[in-house]
Coordinates of C-alpha atoms in Angstrom, one line a residue:
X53 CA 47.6 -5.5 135.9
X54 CA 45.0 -7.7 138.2
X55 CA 41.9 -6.6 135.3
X56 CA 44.3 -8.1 132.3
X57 CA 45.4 -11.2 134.3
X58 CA 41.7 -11.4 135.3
X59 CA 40.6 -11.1 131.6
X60 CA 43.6 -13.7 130.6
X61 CA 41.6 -16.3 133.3
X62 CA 38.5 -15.7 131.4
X63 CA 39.8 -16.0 128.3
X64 CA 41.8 -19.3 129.1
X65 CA 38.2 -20.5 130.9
X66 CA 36.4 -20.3 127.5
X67 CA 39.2 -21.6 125.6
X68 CA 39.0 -24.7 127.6
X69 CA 34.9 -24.8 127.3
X70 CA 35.3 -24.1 123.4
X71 CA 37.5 -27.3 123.1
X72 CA 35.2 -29.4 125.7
X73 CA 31.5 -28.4 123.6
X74 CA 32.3 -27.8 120.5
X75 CA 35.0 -31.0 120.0
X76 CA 31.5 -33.4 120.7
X77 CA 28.7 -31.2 120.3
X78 CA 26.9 -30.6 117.0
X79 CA 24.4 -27.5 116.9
X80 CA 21.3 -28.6 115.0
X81 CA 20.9 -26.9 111.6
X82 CA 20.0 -23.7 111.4
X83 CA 15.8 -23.2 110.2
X84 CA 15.3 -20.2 107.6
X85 CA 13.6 -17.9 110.0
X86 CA 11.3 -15.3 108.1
X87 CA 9.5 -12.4 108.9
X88 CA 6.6 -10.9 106.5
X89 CA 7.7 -13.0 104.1
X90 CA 11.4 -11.4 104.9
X91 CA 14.5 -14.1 105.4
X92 CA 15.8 -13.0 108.9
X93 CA 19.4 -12.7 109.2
X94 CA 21.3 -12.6 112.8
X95 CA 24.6 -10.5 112.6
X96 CA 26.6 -10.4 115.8
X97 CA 29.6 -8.5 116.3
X98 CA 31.6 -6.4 118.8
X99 CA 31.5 -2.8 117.6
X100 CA 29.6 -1.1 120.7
X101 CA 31.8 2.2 120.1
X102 CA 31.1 4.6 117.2
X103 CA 32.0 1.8 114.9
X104 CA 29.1 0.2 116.3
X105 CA 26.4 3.4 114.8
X106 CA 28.5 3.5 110.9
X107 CA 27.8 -0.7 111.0
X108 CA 24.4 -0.1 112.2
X109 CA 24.1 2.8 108.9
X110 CA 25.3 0.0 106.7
X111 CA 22.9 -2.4 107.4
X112 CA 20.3 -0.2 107.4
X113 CA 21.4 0.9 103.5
X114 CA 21.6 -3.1 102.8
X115 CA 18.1 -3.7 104.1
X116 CA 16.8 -0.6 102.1
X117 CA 18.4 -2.1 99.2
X118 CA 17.2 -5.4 99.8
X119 CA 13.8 -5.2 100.7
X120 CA 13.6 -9.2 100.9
X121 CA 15.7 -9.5 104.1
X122 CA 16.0 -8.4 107.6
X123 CA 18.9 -8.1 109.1
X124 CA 18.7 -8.4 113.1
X125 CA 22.1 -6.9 114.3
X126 CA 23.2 -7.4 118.1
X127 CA 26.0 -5.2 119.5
X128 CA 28.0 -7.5 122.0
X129 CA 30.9 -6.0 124.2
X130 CA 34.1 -7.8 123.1
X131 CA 34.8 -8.9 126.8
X132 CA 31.6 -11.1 126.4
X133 CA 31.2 -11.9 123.0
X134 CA 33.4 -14.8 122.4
X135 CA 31.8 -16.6 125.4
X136 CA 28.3 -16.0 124.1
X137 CA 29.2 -17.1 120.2
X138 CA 31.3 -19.7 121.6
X139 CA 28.1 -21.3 123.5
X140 CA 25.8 -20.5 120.6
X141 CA 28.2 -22.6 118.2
X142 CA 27.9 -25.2 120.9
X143 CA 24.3 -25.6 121.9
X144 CA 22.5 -23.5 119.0
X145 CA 21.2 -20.1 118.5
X146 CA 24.4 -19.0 116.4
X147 CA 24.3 -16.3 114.5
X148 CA 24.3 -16.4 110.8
X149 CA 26.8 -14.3 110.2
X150 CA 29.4 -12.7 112.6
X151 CA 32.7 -11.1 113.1
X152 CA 35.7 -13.1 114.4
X153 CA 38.8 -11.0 114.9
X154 CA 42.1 -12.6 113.5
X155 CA 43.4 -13.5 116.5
X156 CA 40.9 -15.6 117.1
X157 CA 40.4 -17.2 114.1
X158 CA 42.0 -20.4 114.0
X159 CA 41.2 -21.3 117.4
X160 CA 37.4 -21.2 116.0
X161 CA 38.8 -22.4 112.4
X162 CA 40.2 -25.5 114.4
X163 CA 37.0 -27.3 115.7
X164 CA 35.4 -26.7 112.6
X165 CA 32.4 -24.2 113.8
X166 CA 32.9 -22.4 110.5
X167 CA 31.4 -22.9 107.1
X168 CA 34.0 -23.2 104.3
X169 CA 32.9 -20.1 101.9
X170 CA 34.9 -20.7 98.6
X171 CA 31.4 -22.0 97.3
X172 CA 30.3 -18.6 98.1
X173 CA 32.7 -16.6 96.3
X174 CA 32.7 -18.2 93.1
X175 CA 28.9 -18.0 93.1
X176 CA 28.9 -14.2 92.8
X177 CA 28.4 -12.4 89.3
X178 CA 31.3 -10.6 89.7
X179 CA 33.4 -13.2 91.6
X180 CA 35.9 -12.2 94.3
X181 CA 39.3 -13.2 94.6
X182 CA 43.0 -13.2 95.4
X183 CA 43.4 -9.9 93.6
X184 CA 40.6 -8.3 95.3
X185 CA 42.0 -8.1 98.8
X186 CA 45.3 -7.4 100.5
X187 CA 47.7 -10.2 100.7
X188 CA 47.3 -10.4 104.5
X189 CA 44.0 -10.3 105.4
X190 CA 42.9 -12.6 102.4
X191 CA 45.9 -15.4 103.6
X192 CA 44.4 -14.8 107.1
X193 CA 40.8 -16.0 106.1
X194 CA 42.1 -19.5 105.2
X195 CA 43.0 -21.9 108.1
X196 CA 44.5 -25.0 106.2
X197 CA 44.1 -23.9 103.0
X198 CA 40.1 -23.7 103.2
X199 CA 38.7 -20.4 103.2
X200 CA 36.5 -19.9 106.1
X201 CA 35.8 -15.9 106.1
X202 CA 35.5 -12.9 104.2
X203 CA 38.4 -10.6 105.3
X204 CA 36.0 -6.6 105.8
X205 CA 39.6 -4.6 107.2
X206 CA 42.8 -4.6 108.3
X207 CA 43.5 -2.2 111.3
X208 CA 47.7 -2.0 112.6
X209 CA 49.0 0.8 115.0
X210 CA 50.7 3.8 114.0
X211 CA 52.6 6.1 114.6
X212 CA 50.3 9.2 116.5
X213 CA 52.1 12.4 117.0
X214 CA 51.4 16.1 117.8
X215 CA 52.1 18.4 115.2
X216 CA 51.9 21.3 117.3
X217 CA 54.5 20.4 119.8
X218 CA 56.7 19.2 117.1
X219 CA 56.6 22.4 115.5
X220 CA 57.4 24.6 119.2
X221 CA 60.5 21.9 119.1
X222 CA 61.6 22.8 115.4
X223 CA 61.0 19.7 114.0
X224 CA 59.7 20.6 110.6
X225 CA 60.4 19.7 106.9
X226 CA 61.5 22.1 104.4
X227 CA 57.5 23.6 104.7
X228 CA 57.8 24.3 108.3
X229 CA 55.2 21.2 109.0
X230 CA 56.0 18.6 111.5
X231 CA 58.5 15.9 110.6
X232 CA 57.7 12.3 111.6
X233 CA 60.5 10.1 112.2
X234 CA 61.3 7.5 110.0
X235 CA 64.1 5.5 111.7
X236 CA 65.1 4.4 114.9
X237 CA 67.8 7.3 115.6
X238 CA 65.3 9.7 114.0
X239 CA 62.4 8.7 116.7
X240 CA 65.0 8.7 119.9
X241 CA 66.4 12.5 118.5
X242 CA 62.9 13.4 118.2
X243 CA 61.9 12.2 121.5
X244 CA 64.7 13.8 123.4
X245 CA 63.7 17.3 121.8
X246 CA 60.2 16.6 122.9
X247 CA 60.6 15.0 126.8
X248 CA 60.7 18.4 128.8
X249 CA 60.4 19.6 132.3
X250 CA 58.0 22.8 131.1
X251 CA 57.5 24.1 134.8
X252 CA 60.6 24.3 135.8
X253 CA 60.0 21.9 139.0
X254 CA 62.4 19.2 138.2
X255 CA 60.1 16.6 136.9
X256 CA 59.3 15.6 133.0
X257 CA 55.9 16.9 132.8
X258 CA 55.6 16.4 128.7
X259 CA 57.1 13.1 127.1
X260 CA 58.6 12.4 124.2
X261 CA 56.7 9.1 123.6
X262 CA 54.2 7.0 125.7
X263 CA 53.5 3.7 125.9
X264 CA 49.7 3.0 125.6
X265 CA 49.6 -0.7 124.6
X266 CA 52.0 -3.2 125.8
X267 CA 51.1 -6.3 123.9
X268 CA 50.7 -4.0 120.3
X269 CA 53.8 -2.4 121.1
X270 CA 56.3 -5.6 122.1
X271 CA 54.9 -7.3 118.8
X272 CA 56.2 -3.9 116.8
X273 CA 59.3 -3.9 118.2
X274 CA 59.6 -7.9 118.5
X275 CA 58.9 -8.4 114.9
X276 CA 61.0 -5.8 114.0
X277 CA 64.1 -7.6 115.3
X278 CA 62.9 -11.1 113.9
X279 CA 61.0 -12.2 117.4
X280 CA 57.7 -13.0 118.2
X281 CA 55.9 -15.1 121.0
X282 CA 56.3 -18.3 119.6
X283 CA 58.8 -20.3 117.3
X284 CA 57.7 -20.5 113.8
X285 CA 56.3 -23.4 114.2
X286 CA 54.1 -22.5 116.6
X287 CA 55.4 -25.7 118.8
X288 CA 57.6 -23.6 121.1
X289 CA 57.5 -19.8 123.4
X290 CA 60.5 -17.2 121.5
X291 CA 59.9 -14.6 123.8
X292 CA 63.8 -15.1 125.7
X293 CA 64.9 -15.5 121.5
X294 CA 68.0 -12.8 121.1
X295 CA 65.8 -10.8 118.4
X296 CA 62.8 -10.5 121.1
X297 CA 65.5 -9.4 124.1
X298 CA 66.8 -6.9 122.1
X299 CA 63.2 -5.7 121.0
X300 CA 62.7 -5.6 125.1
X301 CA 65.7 -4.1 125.6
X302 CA 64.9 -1.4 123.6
X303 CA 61.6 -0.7 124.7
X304 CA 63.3 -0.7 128.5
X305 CA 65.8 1.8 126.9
X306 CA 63.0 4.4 126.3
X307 CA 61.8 4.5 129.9
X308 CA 65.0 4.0 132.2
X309 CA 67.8 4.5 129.8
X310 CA 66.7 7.4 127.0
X311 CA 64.3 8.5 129.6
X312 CA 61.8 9.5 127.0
X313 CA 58.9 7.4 128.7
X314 CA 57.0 7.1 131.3
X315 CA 56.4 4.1 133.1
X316 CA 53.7 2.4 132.1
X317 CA 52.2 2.2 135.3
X318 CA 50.3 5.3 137.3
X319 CA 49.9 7.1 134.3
X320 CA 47.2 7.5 131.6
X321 CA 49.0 7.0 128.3
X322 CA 46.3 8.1 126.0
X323 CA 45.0 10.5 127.6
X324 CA 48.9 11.8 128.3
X325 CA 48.6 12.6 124.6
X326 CA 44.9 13.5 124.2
X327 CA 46.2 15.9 126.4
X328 CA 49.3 17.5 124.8
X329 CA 51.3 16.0 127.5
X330 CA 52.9 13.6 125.2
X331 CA 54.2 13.9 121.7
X332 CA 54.3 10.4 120.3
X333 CA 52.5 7.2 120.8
X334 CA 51.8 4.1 119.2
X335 CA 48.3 3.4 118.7
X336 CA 45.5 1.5 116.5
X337 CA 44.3 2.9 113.6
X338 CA 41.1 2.6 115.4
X339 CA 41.9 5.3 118.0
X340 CA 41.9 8.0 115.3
X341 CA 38.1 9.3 116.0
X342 CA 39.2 10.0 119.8
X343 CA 41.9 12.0 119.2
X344 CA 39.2 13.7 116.5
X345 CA 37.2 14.4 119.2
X346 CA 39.8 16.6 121.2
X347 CA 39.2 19.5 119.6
X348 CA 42.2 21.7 120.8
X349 CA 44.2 18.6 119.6
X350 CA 46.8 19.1 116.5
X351 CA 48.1 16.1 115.5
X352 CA 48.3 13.5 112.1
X353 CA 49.3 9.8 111.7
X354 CA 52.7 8.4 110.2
X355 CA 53.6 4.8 109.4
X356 CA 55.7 3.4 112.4
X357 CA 59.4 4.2 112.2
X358 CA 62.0 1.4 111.4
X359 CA 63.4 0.4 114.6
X360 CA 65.2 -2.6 113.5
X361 CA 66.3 -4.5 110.6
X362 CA 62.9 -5.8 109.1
X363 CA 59.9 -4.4 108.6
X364 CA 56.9 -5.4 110.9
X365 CA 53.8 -4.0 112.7
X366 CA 51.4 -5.9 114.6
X367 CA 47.6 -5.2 113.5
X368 CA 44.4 -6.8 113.4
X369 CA 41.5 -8.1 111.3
X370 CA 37.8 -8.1 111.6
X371 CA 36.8 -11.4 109.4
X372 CA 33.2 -11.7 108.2
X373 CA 31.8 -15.8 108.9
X374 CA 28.7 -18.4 108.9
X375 CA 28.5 -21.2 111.2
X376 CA 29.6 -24.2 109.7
X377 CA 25.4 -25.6 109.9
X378 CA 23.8 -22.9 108.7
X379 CA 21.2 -23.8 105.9
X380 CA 21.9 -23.1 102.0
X381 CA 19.2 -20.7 102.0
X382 CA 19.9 -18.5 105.2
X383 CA 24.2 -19.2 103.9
X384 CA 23.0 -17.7 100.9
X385 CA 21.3 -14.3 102.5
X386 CA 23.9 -14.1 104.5
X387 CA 26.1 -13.7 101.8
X388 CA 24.2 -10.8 100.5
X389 CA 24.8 -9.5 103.6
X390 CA 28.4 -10.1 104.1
X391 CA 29.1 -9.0 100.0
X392 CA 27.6 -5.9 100.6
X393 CA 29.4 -5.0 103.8
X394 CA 32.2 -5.9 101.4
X395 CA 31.3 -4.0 98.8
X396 CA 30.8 -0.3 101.0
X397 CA 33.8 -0.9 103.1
X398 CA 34.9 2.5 102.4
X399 CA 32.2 4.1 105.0
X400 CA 33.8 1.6 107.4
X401 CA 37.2 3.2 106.9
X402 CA 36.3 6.4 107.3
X403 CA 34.9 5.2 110.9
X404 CA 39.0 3.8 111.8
X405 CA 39.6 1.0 109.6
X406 CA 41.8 0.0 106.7
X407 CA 39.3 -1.4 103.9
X408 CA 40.6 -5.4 103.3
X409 CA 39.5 -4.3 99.6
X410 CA 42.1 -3.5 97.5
X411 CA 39.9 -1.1 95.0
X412 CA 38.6 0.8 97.9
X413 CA 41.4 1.3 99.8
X414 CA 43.0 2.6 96.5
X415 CA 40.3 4.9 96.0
X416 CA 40.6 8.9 95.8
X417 CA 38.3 8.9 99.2
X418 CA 40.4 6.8 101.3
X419 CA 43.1 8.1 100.3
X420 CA 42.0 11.5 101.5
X421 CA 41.8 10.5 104.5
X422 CA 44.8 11.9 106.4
X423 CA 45.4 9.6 108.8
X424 CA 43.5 6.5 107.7
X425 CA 45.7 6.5 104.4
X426 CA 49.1 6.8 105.9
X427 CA 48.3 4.0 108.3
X428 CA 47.6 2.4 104.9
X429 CA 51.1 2.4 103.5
X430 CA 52.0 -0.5 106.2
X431 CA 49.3 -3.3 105.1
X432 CA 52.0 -5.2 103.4
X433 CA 54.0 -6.0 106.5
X434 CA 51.2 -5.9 109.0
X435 CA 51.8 -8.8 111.5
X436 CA 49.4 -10.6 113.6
X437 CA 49.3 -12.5 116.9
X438 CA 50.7 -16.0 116.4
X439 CA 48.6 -17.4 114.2
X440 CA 47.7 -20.8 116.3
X441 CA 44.8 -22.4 117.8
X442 CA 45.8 -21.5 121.6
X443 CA 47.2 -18.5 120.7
X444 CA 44.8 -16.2 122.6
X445 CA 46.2 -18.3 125.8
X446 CA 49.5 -17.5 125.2
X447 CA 48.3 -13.8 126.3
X448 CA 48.0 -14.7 129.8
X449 CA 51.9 -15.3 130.1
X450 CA 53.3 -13.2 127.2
X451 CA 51.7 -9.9 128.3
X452 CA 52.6 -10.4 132.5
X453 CA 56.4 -10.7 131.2
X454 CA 56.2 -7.7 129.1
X455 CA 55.0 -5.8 131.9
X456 CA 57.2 -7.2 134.3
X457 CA 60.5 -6.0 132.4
X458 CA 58.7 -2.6 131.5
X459 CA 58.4 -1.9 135.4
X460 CA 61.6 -3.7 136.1
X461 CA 60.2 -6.2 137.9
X462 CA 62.6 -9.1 136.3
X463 CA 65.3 -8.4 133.9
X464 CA 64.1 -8.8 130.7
X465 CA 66.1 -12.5 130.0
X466 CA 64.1 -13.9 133.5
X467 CA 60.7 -12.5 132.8
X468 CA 60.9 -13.7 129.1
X469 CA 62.9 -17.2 130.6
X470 CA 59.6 -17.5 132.7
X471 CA 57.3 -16.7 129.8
X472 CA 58.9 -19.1 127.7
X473 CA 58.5 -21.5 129.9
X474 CA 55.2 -21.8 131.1
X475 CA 54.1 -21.2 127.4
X476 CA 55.9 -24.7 126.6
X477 CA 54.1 -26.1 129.4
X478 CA 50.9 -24.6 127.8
X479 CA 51.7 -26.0 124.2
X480 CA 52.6 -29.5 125.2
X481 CA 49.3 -29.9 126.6
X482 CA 46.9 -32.4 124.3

C-alpha cells in the first residue's frame, strides 16, 4: 500500500513539473542526426520485460530492411520513463519516436508536446485509416479531434482460469473440457465449487478467484454497472455513484460475503494461481507469457464474464508518437519506423498483445493463438482510465479507496465519499 501511494506521489510530482516546463518551455528543433550516411532514429519505450527482446527483433528486421536508417532503441523502466520523456520534451533530447500508454495520453496531448500525424498517414502509398484499426484504439489516438499517434495494440484483462482444477470440480462442457463462466451467477457457482479447504485443517487453502489488480479490476466491475472514476464530463469524482457502489459492493461480496477470495492483502495473488492455488483471476492480456512459463500450469483465457448490465472491461494502449518539433526529415524516418512496427504487429501479439490492426488481428495466426484471440473477442467494449488530462492523478485517491473497502477499512459509501471528494478538490484546481 505505502510503494503505490509512494508511486501515486511521484506521479502527481511529475504531473505538476509536466504542466510547470512544458506550458513555457519550447524544446529547440530537433537536428537530423546521421550516422555513415544513416538517419539516426531515437525510439524510447517501456518494454524492459520479454516484450522488450520481440520489440528489440522488430527493429532489428526494420533496420535490415532499411539499410538507410538506424534505429537507436532505449529500454526505460515504466516507473522512470515518463519523468525522463517528460524532461526531454521540456529541455530537449526527445526522442523521435516513443510509446505513450493511453492513460497518459491526453495529459501529454494537452500541452501540445506531440506532433499532429494526419499529414503522415495520408502520405503513405497505401494510406491508413479509420477502417484499418479498431474503433477504440484509433478514437484514443486523437485528443480534440487531431490525431496525435499511431494506435500499435490494445491489451484489456481477462478472464485466466485453470483448466485442470476445473475439470477435478466437474465443470466441463459437453467435451469434458473446462467451462468458463459467462455470467455473473455462472462465475459465483463456479467459484464456490472451486474455494476448498484441501487439507482438511479448517482453512481455504485453494480459491475460487483472486484478486490481482485492484484498479483493473474496480474499472471491470465499475463499468459494468455504468460507474467509473469520474462523471462524464470529466468535471466531477463518480466513484460514491450508485452504479460504482454496487460494482464495490460486489467485489466486497467475493471476499467477506461469498467467501471465494482472499483478501487482497498478505497474499500473492498471481502467484496464488501460478501456483494452482487459485482457479480464477483477472489479469492483462500481457500476463499470458508468465503463466506460459509455469510449466506444470494447465490453464486458457476466456473473455470476462458479464457481471452486470453492460458490457465493459478496462484495458490499455500502447500509442506510437513524435514530438511535436521534430524536423520533417527525422518526422519522416520516423514514420518508416512507426509504419513498419505497424505493419508486423502480429509478432507483437504473439509476445501478449492485441494487434490495434484490424487485418492482423483477423488473421489465421492470431487467431490461433489460444489465449491472445479470446482476449480479442472484448476490443469492442474495452474501456480505458478516464480519458482526461489529470487523469493519472486521480490514481492517487481512487486506488487508496478501493483498497480501503476491499480490506474493510471504510464502508464502501465513506471510502468512495472521501475519494470523491478530494478528487473534486483535485479537479477544481486551475
Amino acid at each position: 500500500m505505502y510503494q503505490r501511494l509512494f508511486r501515486c506521489c511521484i506521479n502527481a510530482t511529475v504531473t505538476i513539473l509536466l504542466a510547470a516546463t512544458l506550458s513555457g518551455c519550447r524544446p529547440a528543433g530537433n537536428a537530423t542526426p546521421e550516422a555513415g550516411g544513416k538517419t539516426v532514429i531515437n525510439f524510447w519505450n517501456g518494454f524492459t520485460g520479454p516484450d522488450g527482446k520481440t520489440m528489440g527483433k522488430m527493429v532489428a528486421q526494420f533496420e535490415q530492411e532499411n539499410p538507410d536508417v538506424q534505429v537507436n532503441m532505449q529500454l526505460i523502466p515504466w516507473g522512470t520513463y515518463y519523468d525522463k520523456l517528460t524532461l526531454s520534451l521540456a529541455y530537449g533530447g526527445a526522442p523521435d519516436v516513443f510509446i505513450m500508454q493511453a492513460a497518459r495520453f491526453s495529459e501529454y496531448a494537452s500541452f501540445h508536446t506531440l506532433k499532429p500525424l494526419s499529414g503522415q498517414y495520408q502520405s503513405d502509398k497505401t494510406p491508413l485509416g479509420a477502417q484499418d484499426f479498431a474503433p477504440v484504439p484509433w478514437r484514443e489516438s486523437y485528443y480534440q479531434g487531431v490525431q496525435y499517434a499511431l494506435p500499435l495494440d490494445i491489451h484489456p484483462i481477462g478472464l485466466y482460469y485453470n483448466t485442470k482444477l476445473f475439470r477435478d470440480a466437474g465443470i466441463v462442457d459437453e467435451h469434458g473440457d473446462a467451462k468458463p463462466p459467462a455470467t455473473l451467477d455462472e462465475f459465483l457457482a463456479d467459484a464456490k465449487k472451486l474455494t476448498k479447504d484441501t487439507t482438511g485443517n479448517g482453512r481455504t487453502d485453494q480459491w475460487g478467484f483472486v484478486i490481482t489488480n485492484e484498479h483493473s479490476n474496480w474499472l471491470t466491475f465499475a463499468h459494468q454497472f455504468g460507474g467509473d472514476i469520474v462523471t462524464p464530463d470529466g468535471k466531477h469524482g463518480a466513484m460514491s455513484s450508485p452504479e460504482a457502489l454496487q460494482a464495490t459492493h460486489l467485489m466486497c461480496d467475493l471476499i467477506y460475503k461469498d467467501k471465494v477470495a482472499p483478501k487482497p492483502e498478505g497474499v500473492d495473488a498471481w502467484l496464488a494461481l501460478r501456483q494452482g492455488k487459485a482457479a480464477m483471476a483477472m489479469e492483462g492480456i500481457y500476463m499470458v507469457q508468465s503463466l506460459e512459463e509455469q510449466k506444470s500450469l494447465q490453464f486458457a483465457g476466456a473473455p470476462i464474464p458479464q457481471f452486470g448490465p453492460k458490457q465493459g472491461v478496462w484495458g490499455g494502449t500502447h500509442l506510437l508518437c513524435q514530438p511535436a518539433d521534430i524536423s520533417p526529415a527525422q518526422s519522416k524516418a520516423a514514420w518508416r519506423l512507426m509504419r513498419y512496427i505497424s505493419d508486423h504487429s502480429l509478432e507483437w501479439g504473439k509476445a501478449g498483445q492485441i494487434p490495434a490492426r484490424v487485418a492482423v488481428e483477423r488473421s489465421t495466426a492470431f487467431q490461433a493463438l489460444p489465449v491472445q484471440a479470446q482476449f480479442g473477442k472484448q476490443v469492442d467494449y474495452v474501456v480505458y482510465d478516464p480519458q482526461i488530462p489529470r487523469a493519472n492523478a486521480l490514481n492517487q485517491f481512487a486506488d487508496p479507496a478501493i483498497e480501503a473497502a476491499l480490506l474493510q477499512l471504510q464502508t464502501p459509501e465513506d471510502a468512495m465519499r472521501d475519494a470523491d471528494r478530494r478528487i473534486d478538490q483535485l479537479l477544481k484546481r486551475p
